[in-house]
Amino acid sequence: FILDPNNFNTLLAGGSNLWRSVNVKAATPAWSIIKPGIPSTSYINALAVAPGNSDIIWVGYNSGAVYFTTNGTSATPTWFQSGSGTLPGRSCDSLTVDPNNFNNVYACFGGYSSGNVYRTTSFGATWSNIGAALANAPANSLVIAPFNSSYLYVGMNVGVFASADGGATWSSGNLGSANVAVD
């Protein structure tokens, strides 16, 4: 579940369906399904709402499927699958929307294999593997520096890695020999 960063009265919760409450602070919040489950009976594993625009919502599943909408505040948003055949078929563990450019979205995937961080700069039309040089370990989270979108930090099962060039190169951000899972 996540709190909408643009409206603290709205909470999104994922399971087999995506649920929304627009009065989450009420004594008895009202909930509605805004995205039904997908045919694979996969569960929602990652959620992201664009900072500055509550209509842009991204959803990642434990099957690796990724969906988005551009009318997320409507009663029945329209959803589109993104990256089918391009993104790995592993658990999507994290989604991050660039606060400075909504076209840029990052997806982190689980699995002890190469390529667990992907980026789209075309609002999901195409995806690029920017994690091939990272450790062959699950990527659990990604943070973008708010003052410069080229500065990326990835939390992995083997520590923290940083990039100052949008993921073209990576360096270990671990202090000393830290080798721990970072969420």
mmCIF file of C-alpha atoms in Angstrom:
data_model
loop_
_atom_site.group_PDB
_atom_site.id
_atom_site.type_symbol
_atom_site.label_atom_id
_atom_site.label_comp_id
_atom_site.label_asym_id
_atom_site.label_seq_id
_atom_site.Cartn_x
_atom_site.Cartn_y
_atom_site.Cartn_z
ATOM 1 C CA PHE A 1 0.000 0.000 0.000
ATOM 2 C CA ILE A 2 1.045 3.613 -0.563
ATOM 3 C CA LEU A 3 -0.242 7.011 0.390
ATOM 4 C CA ASP A 4 -0.778 9.281 -2.610
ATOM 5 C CA PRO A 5 2.092 11.824 -2.335
ATOM 6 C CA ASN A 6 -0.216 14.503 -3.761
ATOM 7 C CA ASN A 7 -3.271 13.847 -1.579
ATOM 8 C CA PHE A 8 -2.809 12.465 1.933
ATOM 9 C CA ASN A 9 -6.488 11.480 2.100
ATOM 10 C CA THR A 10 -5.956 8.876 -0.640
ATOM 11 C CA LEU A 11 -4.480 5.454 0.011
ATOM 12 C CA LEU A 12 -3.883 2.749 -2.613
ATOM 13 C CA ALA A 13 -3.671 -0.889 -1.570
ATOM 14 C CA GLY A 14 -2.778 -3.813 -3.802
ATOM 15 C CA GLY A 15 -3.507 -7.496 -3.567
ATOM 16 C CA SER A 16 -5.102 -9.376 -6.407
ATOM 17 C CA ASN A 17 -6.927 -6.076 -7.177
ATOM 18 C CA LEU A 18 -5.912 -2.447 -6.725
ATOM 19 C CA TRP A 19 -8.076 -0.708 -4.130
ATOM 20 C CA ARG A 20 -8.409 3.030 -3.443
ATOM 21 C CA SER A 21 -9.789 4.978 -0.510
ATOM 22 C CA VAL A 22 -10.165 8.735 -0.960
ATOM 23 C CA ASN A 23 -11.172 9.228 2.685
ATOM 24 C CA VAL A 24 -8.612 7.066 4.434
ATOM 25 C CA LYS A 25 -8.613 9.314 7.538
ATOM 26 C CA ALA A 26 -12.341 8.749 8.123
ATOM 27 C CA ALA A 27 -13.505 6.544 10.991
ATOM 28 C CA THR A 28 -14.765 4.051 8.396
ATOM 29 C CA PRO A 29 -12.949 4.660 5.091
ATOM 30 C CA ALA A 30 -14.741 3.752 1.862
ATOM 31 C CA TRP A 31 -12.843 1.506 -0.564
ATOM 32 C CA SER A 32 -13.327 0.830 -4.259
ATOM 33 C CA ILE A 33 -11.552 -1.392 -6.767
ATOM 34 C CA ILE A 34 -9.870 0.742 -9.443
ATOM 35 C CA LYS A 35 -7.957 -2.076 -11.143
ATOM 36 C CA PRO A 36 -9.153 -5.665 -11.274
ATOM 37 C CA GLY A 37 -6.665 -8.518 -11.067
ATOM 38 C CA ILE A 38 -4.862 -9.856 -14.112
ATOM 39 C CA PRO A 39 -5.571 -13.272 -15.654
ATOM 40 C CA SER A 40 -2.371 -14.858 -14.318
ATOM 41 C CA THR A 41 -3.712 -14.576 -10.741
ATOM 42 C CA SER A 42 -0.551 -12.676 -9.918
ATOM 43 C CA TYR A 43 -0.536 -10.243 -6.999
ATOM 44 C CA ILE A 44 0.420 -6.568 -6.900
ATOM 45 C CA ASN A 45 3.913 -6.170 -5.539
ATOM 46 C CA ALA A 46 4.764 -2.537 -6.369
ATOM 47 C CA LEU A 47 2.872 0.751 -6.618
ATOM 48 C CA ALA A 48 3.889 4.269 -7.613
ATOM 49 C CA VAL A 49 1.990 7.533 -7.992
ATOM 50 C CA ALA A 50 3.691 10.354 -9.876
ATOM 51 C CA PRO A 51 4.711 13.205 -7.592
ATOM 52 C CA GLY A 52 2.628 16.181 -8.710
ATOM 53 C CA ASN A 53 0.063 14.137 -10.673
ATOM 54 C CA SER A 54 -2.280 11.663 -8.966
ATOM 55 C CA ASP A 55 -3.662 10.540 -12.340
ATOM 56 C CA ILE A 56 -0.400 8.733 -13.162
ATOM 57 C CA ILE A 57 -0.275 5.401 -11.335
ATOM 58 C CA TRP A 58 2.040 2.453 -12.018
ATOM 59 C CA VAL A 59 1.417 -1.092 -10.770
ATOM 60 C CA GLY A 60 3.890 -3.997 -10.753
ATOM 61 C CA TYR A 61 3.027 -7.647 -10.153
ATOM 62 C CA ASN A 62 4.948 -10.577 -8.742
ATOM 63 C CA SER A 63 4.741 -12.167 -12.230
ATOM 64 C CA GLY A 64 6.760 -9.241 -13.634
ATOM 65 C CA ALA A 65 3.800 -7.602 -15.408
ATOM 66 C CA VAL A 66 3.706 -3.787 -15.245
ATOM 67 C CA TYR A 67 0.626 -1.621 -15.877
ATOM 68 C CA PHE A 68 -0.054 2.127 -15.822
ATOM 69 C CA THR A 69 -2.910 4.602 -16.091
ATOM 70 C CA THR A 70 -3.062 8.298 -16.881
ATOM 71 C CA ASN A 71 -6.533 8.828 -15.400
ATOM 72 C CA GLY A 72 -6.012 7.245 -11.997
ATOM 73 C CA THR A 73 -8.347 9.606 -10.135
ATOM 74 C CA SER A 74 -11.376 8.657 -12.228
ATOM 75 C CA ALA A 75 -13.933 6.162 -10.895
ATOM 76 C CA THR A 76 -12.836 3.572 -13.473
ATOM 77 C CA PRO A 77 -9.292 4.276 -14.704
ATOM 78 C CA THR A 78 -8.115 2.875 -18.038
ATOM 79 C CA TRP A 79 -5.089 0.598 -17.632
ATOM 80 C CA PHE A 80 -2.374 -0.328 -20.134
ATOM 81 C CA GLN A 81 0.235 -3.056 -19.911
ATOM 82 C CA SER A 82 3.796 -1.868 -20.449
ATOM 83 C CA GLY A 83 6.960 -3.737 -21.345
ATOM 84 C CA SER A 84 5.407 -7.087 -22.191
ATOM 85 C CA GLY A 85 8.175 -9.192 -23.745
ATOM 86 C CA THR A 86 10.849 -6.648 -22.778
ATOM 87 C CA LEU A 87 10.789 -6.688 -18.991
ATOM 88 C CA PRO A 88 11.999 -9.809 -17.173
ATOM 89 C CA GLY A 89 9.368 -12.285 -16.046
ATOM 90 C CA ARG A 90 10.450 -11.920 -12.427
ATOM 91 C CA SER A 91 8.779 -10.206 -9.507
ATOM 92 C CA CYS A 92 8.477 -6.422 -9.960
ATOM 93 C CA ASP A 93 9.573 -5.291 -6.506
ATOM 94 C CA SER A 94 9.638 -1.517 -6.921
ATOM 95 C CA LEU A 95 8.433 1.239 -9.263
ATOM 96 C CA THR A 96 9.663 4.828 -9.138
ATOM 97 C CA VAL A 97 8.396 7.791 -11.174
ATOM 98 C CA ASP A 98 10.934 10.552 -11.781
ATOM 99 C CA PRO A 99 9.620 13.627 -9.907
ATOM 100 C CA ASN A 100 11.131 15.890 -12.568
ATOM 101 C CA ASN A 101 9.841 14.040 -15.659
ATOM 102 C CA PHE A 102 6.795 11.714 -15.580
ATOM 103 C CA ASN A 103 7.997 9.979 -18.782
ATOM 104 C CA ASN A 104 10.875 8.448 -16.828
ATOM 105 C CA VAL A 105 9.911 5.442 -14.745
ATOM 106 C CA TYR A 106 12.162 2.858 -13.116
ATOM 107 C CA ALA A 107 11.259 -0.759 -12.369
ATOM 108 C CA CYS A 108 13.266 -3.008 -10.048
ATOM 109 C CA PHE A 109 13.021 -6.787 -10.256
ATOM 110 C CA GLY A 110 13.850 -9.736 -8.042
ATOM 111 C CA GLY A 111 15.963 -12.736 -8.903
ATOM 112 C CA TYR A 112 19.604 -13.689 -8.749
ATOM 113 C CA SER A 113 20.292 -12.944 -12.393
ATOM 114 C CA SER A 114 21.558 -10.068 -14.484
ATOM 115 C CA GLY A 115 19.452 -7.052 -15.342
ATOM 116 C CA ASN A 116 17.179 -6.217 -12.436
ATOM 117 C CA VAL A 117 16.804 -2.457 -13.039
ATOM 118 C CA TYR A 118 14.929 -1.097 -16.070
ATOM 119 C CA ARG A 119 14.043 2.428 -17.191
ATOM 120 C CA THR A 120 11.577 3.889 -19.620
ATOM 121 C CA THR A 121 12.031 7.442 -20.875
ATOM 122 C CA SER A 122 8.975 7.158 -23.122
ATOM 123 C CA PHE A 123 6.246 6.591 -20.524
ATOM 124 C CA GLY A 124 6.386 2.842 -20.987
ATOM 125 C CA ALA A 125 6.572 2.637 -24.792
ATOM 126 C CA THR A 126 10.085 1.141 -24.570
ATOM 127 C CA TRP A 127 12.260 -0.063 -21.686
ATOM 128 C CA SER A 128 16.050 -0.295 -21.287
ATOM 129 C CA ASN A 129 18.014 -2.554 -18.983
ATOM 130 C CA ILE A 130 20.221 -0.174 -16.982
ATOM 131 C CA GLY A 131 21.172 -2.771 -14.376
ATOM 132 C CA ALA A 132 23.333 -5.163 -16.401
ATOM 133 C CA ALA A 133 26.501 -3.939 -14.638
ATOM 134 C CA LEU A 134 24.978 -4.360 -11.174
ATOM 135 C CA ALA A 135 25.325 -7.441 -9.012
ATOM 136 C CA ASN A 136 23.265 -10.489 -9.994
ATOM 137 C CA ALA A 137 20.940 -10.001 -7.032
ATOM 138 C CA PRO A 138 17.408 -8.726 -6.425
ATOM 139 C CA ALA A 139 16.930 -4.955 -6.800
ATOM 140 C CA ASN A 140 14.523 -3.975 -4.029
ATOM 141 C CA SER A 141 14.160 -0.214 -4.411
ATOM 142 C CA LEU A 142 15.311 2.822 -6.366
ATOM 143 C CA VAL A 143 15.515 6.429 -5.236
ATOM 144 C CA ILE A 144 16.032 9.459 -7.472
ATOM 145 C CA ALA A 145 17.731 12.546 -6.050
ATOM 146 C CA PRO A 146 15.086 15.311 -6.194
ATOM 147 C CA PHE A 147 17.647 17.949 -7.217
ATOM 148 C CA ASN A 148 19.111 15.929 -10.117
ATOM 149 C CA SER A 149 17.384 13.024 -11.871
ATOM 150 C CA SER A 150 20.749 11.633 -13.020
ATOM 151 C CA TYR A 151 21.582 10.629 -9.441
ATOM 152 C CA LEU A 152 20.116 7.179 -8.778
ATOM 153 C CA TYR A 153 20.438 4.926 -5.746
ATOM 154 C CA VAL A 154 19.460 1.245 -5.851
ATOM 155 C CA GLY A 155 18.892 -0.866 -2.763
ATOM 156 C CA MET A 156 19.758 -4.487 -3.515
ATOM 157 C CA ASN A 157 20.099 -7.706 -1.559
ATOM 158 C CA VAL A 158 23.858 -7.055 -1.511
ATOM 159 C CA GLY A 159 23.912 -3.375 -0.491
ATOM 160 C CA VAL A 160 23.454 0.056 -2.058
ATOM 161 C CA PHE A 161 24.689 1.096 -5.501
ATOM 162 C CA ALA A 162 24.769 4.624 -6.920
ATOM 163 C CA SER A 163 24.882 6.237 -10.331
ATOM 164 C CA ALA A 164 25.612 9.870 -11.161
ATOM 165 C CA ASP A 165 24.822 9.436 -14.858
ATOM 166 C CA GLY A 166 21.290 8.033 -14.948
ATOM 167 C CA GLY A 167 22.368 4.402 -14.712
ATOM 168 C CA ALA A 168 25.021 4.365 -17.445
ATOM 169 C CA THR A 169 27.599 3.407 -14.788
ATOM 170 C CA TRP A 170 27.240 2.220 -11.187
ATOM 171 C CA SER A 171 29.445 2.292 -8.135
ATOM 172 C CA SER A 172 29.018 0.645 -4.781
ATOM 173 C CA GLY A 173 27.654 3.081 -2.230
ATOM 174 C CA ASN A 174 28.339 0.617 0.578
ATOM 175 C CA LEU A 175 30.277 1.943 3.532
ATOM 176 C CA GLY A 176 33.186 -0.336 4.233
ATOM 177 C CA SER A 177 32.245 -3.876 3.366
ATOM 178 C CA ALA A 178 28.494 -3.696 4.018
ATOM 179 C CA ASN A 179 26.818 -6.621 2.317
ATOM 180 C CA VAL A 180 23.221 -6.459 3.506
ATOM 181 C CA ALA A 181 19.779 -6.397 1.939
ATOM 182 C CA VAL A 182 18.536 -2.828 1.470
ATOM 183 C CA ASP A 183 14.852 -2.156 0.904
#
